[in-house]
Every structure is written in C-alpha cells, then in structure tokens.
Amino acid sequence: MEKVEVFILSGFLGSGKTTLLQNVLTQEKEKNRKVAVVMNELGQVSIDSNAVSTNTPLKELLNGCVCCTIQGQFEVQLQSLLQEYELDAIYIETTGVAHPIEVLDACMSPLFAEKLYVQSVVTMIDANRWKDRKSLSTQLQMLLQEQVRHADVLLLNKVDLLPENEQGQLVFEIQSINSAAKCLLTKHAAVRIDDLRSVKNIERKPHERAHVDLDLKLKTFVYTFTNPIDLEVFEEWLRNMPDTIYRMKGYLRFTHSTHTYLFQYSYGTPIYMKELMNYPATLVFIGEKLDPKWMRAEMEKIEEGSVEKRWE
C-alpha cells in the first residue's frame, strides 16, 4: 500500500503559512491528488479554515497546540482521516508557536506510523519579523531559532519588503543556523510543491538504478518486535543509546509480564504504563542522523539478548 505523504507547515505567527497552504492546495487540485488538511489554532475559534475548500477533508484542532495540550486529539483526528479517506497527502498547518520536533512526534503514533511518509518540515520565516526578532521575549527568540534549526525546507517569505543587501544578510543568518535545509526566497508564499519535498538524488554506478533518498533533518524509524523483550536488556540499551534520539513511543511486551505497556521516552526519561488493550509491539523513534540499518540491527540485538537472558 502506498504511504500517505505528510507535510508539516511550521513558522511563527503571521509568517504566511495559510497563504502557503492555499497555494499548494491549488496545485494539488490541478494534479488531481487526494489531499486532506489538519489545521491547528491556539484559540477557540478557527480563523483560517475558510482558506480550505469545502471538498477538501479538513480536521480542526482548536484551543491548544498539537505539540503539547491536545496531542491525543491530534492522533485521533489523523487516524480518522486515514480510515475515512484514500489520501495521497496530508498537510498539517501548525500554530505559530509550535515546536517542529513536538509536532512530528504527534504525527508518529505507533498505531499508524507505518502508513505515513513524512516528506518534510517546512518552516516559513517572515523576513521583517526575523530582522526584528530581538524585540521578542527570549523564549520566543529561542522558538524561532528552533523552528529554523529543525526544518528541511526554509521559506524566507515577504523578501520583497527588504533591500537586496538585507536579503543576503538574512540568508546568511538563516543558513548559519541550519546549513542542511533547502532555503528559498519567496513572495506571497509562492512555491512549487516539488520544492517542499526534501529529497536528494543519489548517484549510482551505471548498472544500478538511480533512486531518490529521503533527506529529512529529523528522521523517524519504526520497528515492531516479534516477541516479548527483557526489560533489563532494553533499559541497558536505553542507557547507552545515542543522544541524537529525541523521542520514542510505542507499545512493548516484556518477558516478566503478560501485559502490554505504553512506552514513552523524552528528555532522557522513560515512562511505562500498563495498557488494557493488546496492541502490536511497535516502537517509533524520532531523532537526527538515525541510520535505519543500524537501528534495525540494534533492535534485533535486543530481541536476541532477551532470548539469551531467558535461557540463563
């Protein structure tokens, strides 16, 4: 089954995310692709939902941010979209104060992570807002930097309002924070959908077929365990894992218990909670520089180590 593309539209308040969304939805319609939108607003009333045509499936999340207070609701809405519609892509317009890692985390529920293919985190930057960011609180300045640092595609919007020398300085500042991202200057958020795909073509030898390799700055990895694992073996791995793994969540079964456990890991803290339902033992990882081959080998070692422990 084809995976559903996901585009996360990030960026500070007023940077142009809704205009960007309108632009890409027009292009998707021209391509006859089936798309859906999830729109998150901090307030109790949706301001921007009129930007989405009535024949496009839309889920609205109000009065909170998907990256914290309403993450559970967000997962339910995504699951609902995947069940109700056959989709090619889902566009997620975040609140202006959302953190990209937290939003990506909310997308990767172990119940449906294998059905989604996160194409990119796209961060919109209002050129003038960035230039005057020192007037914001320290916390908001840090958030702006985080939105830039974790993006795959950076759209420097409203650049027509700046002289050329200031545009160059803006690009230099942005790329000094995130040199790996694709960086584009835009007016009125005008951009092609293909420019939002964060991919690189890998050259192959003549007898090998060239293929496209996803080059996300934030990567995800999904693994399903075949058998229960040993808690001590698993926790030993947690203690020694790379610090580039930011998040883990999923369902685990352990050799010492008949229960399924909901497992959450963030900021160095693992949490285990007994579940009443018997979900598949699927674990989702979010981080930078995650090598899928290495991750798979590490999870297989945990399974092998658990079997060896059982026979001791």
XYZ file of C-alpha atoms in Angstrom:
312
model
C 0.000 0.000 0.000
C 1.276 3.482 -0.893
C 2.155 5.578 2.146
C 0.449 8.936 2.632
C 2.784 11.924 2.263
C 2.835 14.334 5.207
C 3.962 17.957 5.018
C 4.330 19.852 8.308
C 3.928 23.602 7.781
C 5.707 25.388 10.608
C 6.613 29.022 11.246
C 5.985 31.882 13.612
C 2.679 33.803 13.843
C 1.898 35.747 10.679
C 4.729 34.289 8.586
C 2.408 33.191 5.756
C 1.561 29.526 6.486
C -2.099 29.833 5.445
C -1.161 31.539 2.157
C 1.348 28.734 1.544
C -1.356 26.162 2.270
C -3.736 27.805 -0.221
C -1.008 27.810 -2.881
C -0.143 24.134 -2.510
C -3.800 23.040 -2.325
C -4.443 24.772 -5.666
C -1.516 22.861 -7.174
C -2.657 19.554 -5.667
C -6.125 20.086 -7.176
C -4.556 20.645 -10.610
C -2.720 17.333 -10.225
C -5.982 15.586 -9.188
C -4.382 14.356 -5.989
C -6.461 13.464 -2.926
C -5.318 15.582 -0.013
C -6.516 16.429 3.489
C -5.678 19.250 5.892
C -5.217 19.347 9.657
C -5.364 22.908 10.943
C -4.358 23.768 14.496
C -5.386 27.039 16.194
C -4.490 28.186 19.684
C -7.851 29.909 20.125
C -11.389 28.556 20.492
C -12.429 29.735 17.019
C -10.839 28.773 13.698
C -9.731 31.859 11.787
C -8.148 30.254 8.727
C -10.420 27.299 7.925
C -12.139 29.318 5.151
C -8.857 29.032 3.248
C -9.623 25.345 2.660
C -12.258 24.476 0.035
C -15.311 22.523 1.182
C -14.413 19.425 -0.863
C -11.042 19.025 0.906
C -11.229 16.874 4.064
C -10.389 19.158 6.987
C -9.816 18.422 10.661
C -9.599 21.397 13.002
C -7.894 21.331 16.381
C -8.794 24.350 18.477
C -7.874 25.803 21.842
C -4.462 24.190 22.203
C -1.285 23.138 20.434
C -0.739 19.690 18.877
C 2.748 19.613 20.331
C 1.516 19.555 23.932
C -2.012 20.041 25.283
C -4.037 18.375 22.516
C -1.617 15.779 21.150
C -4.066 12.964 21.905
C -6.854 14.682 19.940
C -4.462 15.204 17.038
C -3.640 11.485 16.846
C -7.355 10.627 16.859
C -8.019 13.070 14.005
C -5.143 11.703 11.923
C -6.332 8.143 12.495
C -9.827 9.243 11.448
C -8.546 10.782 8.187
C -6.614 7.625 7.329
C -9.663 5.450 7.968
C -12.230 7.657 6.194
C -10.349 8.637 3.040
C -7.912 7.292 0.473
C -5.291 10.034 0.519
C -2.138 10.975 -1.344
C -1.067 13.663 1.130
C -1.902 15.377 4.417
C -0.903 18.986 5.094
C -0.591 19.972 8.749
C -0.704 23.697 9.471
C 0.666 24.187 12.976
C 0.174 27.071 15.374
C 2.755 29.845 15.200
C 4.290 28.715 18.484
C 4.585 25.005 17.723
C 7.955 23.236 18.004
C 8.731 21.045 14.946
C 10.006 18.064 16.964
C 6.849 18.008 19.078
C 4.597 18.175 16.002
C 6.495 15.376 14.276
C 6.193 13.376 17.480
C 2.411 13.870 17.414
C 2.302 12.564 13.817
C 4.097 9.353 14.637
C 1.586 7.349 16.643
C 2.683 3.692 16.704
C -0.872 2.815 15.616
C -0.433 4.361 12.165
C 3.201 5.490 11.767
C 3.868 2.870 9.080
C 1.081 4.339 6.898
C 2.679 7.804 6.785
C 5.720 9.149 4.947
C 6.826 12.493 6.388
C 8.109 14.398 3.360
C 9.366 17.481 5.148
C 9.119 20.013 7.911
C 8.638 23.342 6.108
C 9.361 26.477 8.140
C 8.070 29.849 6.959
C 10.074 32.880 8.047
C 8.684 36.410 7.867
C 11.722 38.405 6.684
C 10.880 41.523 8.696
C 9.904 39.547 11.808
C 13.246 37.762 11.706
C 15.111 41.053 11.291
C 13.304 42.495 14.340
C 13.282 39.297 16.424
C 15.341 40.878 19.228
C 12.193 42.762 20.232
C 10.555 39.439 21.181
C 10.968 37.695 24.519
C 13.995 35.407 24.938
C 11.712 32.378 24.910
C 10.119 33.350 21.578
C 13.526 34.138 20.070
C 14.620 30.614 21.014
C 11.450 29.155 19.478
C 12.105 30.993 16.189
C 15.607 29.517 16.118
C 14.291 26.028 16.855
C 11.743 26.305 14.034
C 14.634 27.156 11.700
C 17.072 24.587 13.099
C 14.753 21.584 12.670
C 13.380 22.415 9.208
C 14.062 20.518 5.991
C 12.834 23.384 3.813
C 13.121 27.069 4.801
C 10.938 29.616 3.014
C 12.123 33.180 3.585
C 8.846 34.942 2.890
C 8.000 38.601 2.187
C 11.568 39.235 0.974
C 10.265 41.848 -1.494
C 9.923 44.151 1.535
C 13.705 44.111 2.098
C 16.529 45.634 0.002
C 18.861 43.112 -1.682
C 21.770 43.549 0.759
C 19.438 42.778 3.696
C 18.077 39.722 1.856
C 21.641 38.405 1.573
C 22.285 39.001 5.270
C 19.034 37.179 6.112
C 20.036 34.126 4.062
C 23.478 34.097 5.721
C 21.974 34.219 9.239
C 19.410 31.505 8.499
C 21.943 29.172 6.874
C 24.364 29.613 9.759
C 21.670 28.048 11.989
C 20.663 25.303 9.531
C 23.024 24.781 6.586
C 21.459 21.428 5.627
C 17.977 22.756 4.761
C 16.796 23.792 1.327
C 16.485 27.593 1.518
C 14.152 29.559 -0.819
C 13.254 33.237 -1.060
C 9.511 33.756 -1.643
C 6.885 36.449 -2.141
C 3.309 35.699 -1.049
C 4.477 32.141 -0.170
C 4.604 31.273 -3.890
C 6.403 27.945 -4.192
C 6.054 24.694 -6.153
C 5.058 21.538 -4.269
C 8.161 19.760 -5.551
C 10.272 22.408 -3.786
C 8.757 21.273 -0.487
C 9.990 17.713 -0.943
C 13.219 17.248 0.931
C 14.991 14.703 -1.239
C 18.364 14.220 -2.830
C 19.247 12.097 -5.819
C 21.957 9.578 -5.007
C 24.266 8.808 -7.913
C 24.629 5.082 -8.612
C 27.077 3.098 -10.733
C 25.894 2.593 -14.334
C 24.482 -0.887 -13.686
C 22.487 0.298 -10.670
C 19.218 2.182 -10.940
C 19.378 5.707 -9.535
C 16.903 6.227 -6.723
C 15.678 9.028 -4.532
C 16.723 9.012 -0.892
C 14.760 10.952 1.718
C 16.989 13.515 3.382
C 14.980 14.692 6.364
C 16.845 16.533 9.086
C 14.529 14.955 11.659
C 14.235 11.261 10.848
C 11.812 8.622 12.067
C 12.241 4.875 12.407
C 9.522 2.311 13.141
C 10.204 -1.193 14.486
C 7.827 -3.989 15.503
C 9.113 -6.633 17.926
C 8.145 -10.231 17.178
C 8.397 -11.496 20.758
C 8.369 -10.069 24.298
C 11.690 -8.469 25.266
C 13.650 -8.448 28.506
C 13.235 -5.189 30.472
C 16.865 -5.185 31.730
C 18.258 -5.724 28.229
C 16.049 -2.927 26.886
C 16.989 -0.494 29.676
C 20.690 -1.256 29.196
C 20.256 -0.212 25.568
C 18.433 2.978 26.646
C 21.356 3.926 28.897
C 23.836 3.657 26.020
C 21.812 4.913 23.072
C 22.894 7.984 21.034
C 21.801 11.386 22.330
C 20.549 12.210 18.808
C 17.408 10.165 19.598
C 14.943 12.728 20.973
C 11.723 10.760 21.260
C 10.460 7.205 21.488
C 6.928 5.977 21.915
C 5.030 2.808 21.304
C 3.783 -0.416 22.824
C 6.040 -3.076 24.318
C 5.600 -6.531 25.756
C 8.096 -7.783 28.325
C 9.120 -11.301 29.336
C 8.295 -10.661 33.007
C 4.616 -9.773 32.391
C 1.540 -10.723 30.367
C 0.569 -7.045 29.972
C 1.207 -4.698 27.071
C 2.913 -1.444 28.132
C 2.636 2.004 26.616
C 6.222 3.293 26.468
C 7.167 6.984 26.209
C 10.655 8.481 26.196
C 11.548 12.175 26.043
C 14.216 14.415 27.555
C 16.054 11.382 28.946
C 13.096 9.992 30.895
C 11.445 6.617 30.089
C 7.831 6.038 31.203
C 5.984 2.678 31.222
C 2.217 2.393 31.665
C 0.130 -0.795 31.659
C -2.396 -0.976 28.820
C -5.726 -2.763 28.881
C -5.623 -3.386 25.111
C -3.192 -5.801 23.473
C -1.590 -3.565 20.800
C 1.203 -4.700 18.425
C 4.650 -4.165 19.981
C 5.583 -1.286 17.680
C 8.107 1.363 18.681
C 8.582 4.727 16.918
C 11.872 6.666 17.145
C 12.426 10.348 16.286
C 15.854 11.921 16.063
C 18.660 13.194 13.884
C 21.163 11.036 11.984
C 19.142 7.866 12.517
C 20.615 5.139 10.313
C 17.796 2.633 9.589
C 20.204 -0.298 9.136
C 21.923 0.440 12.436
C 18.602 0.943 14.238
C 17.212 -2.347 12.907
C 20.378 -4.193 13.937
C 20.184 -2.663 17.439
C 16.542 -3.722 17.911
C 17.374 -7.242 16.680
C 20.191 -7.364 19.270
C 17.641 -6.508 21.983
C 15.440 -9.387 20.797
C 18.414 -11.782 20.669
C 19.674 -10.618 24.084
C 16.198 -11.185 25.540
C 16.162 -14.794 24.288
C 19.644 -15.440 25.722
C 18.589 -13.956 29.082
C 15.599 -16.270 29.197
C 17.841 -19.328 28.842
C 20.331 -18.254 31.532
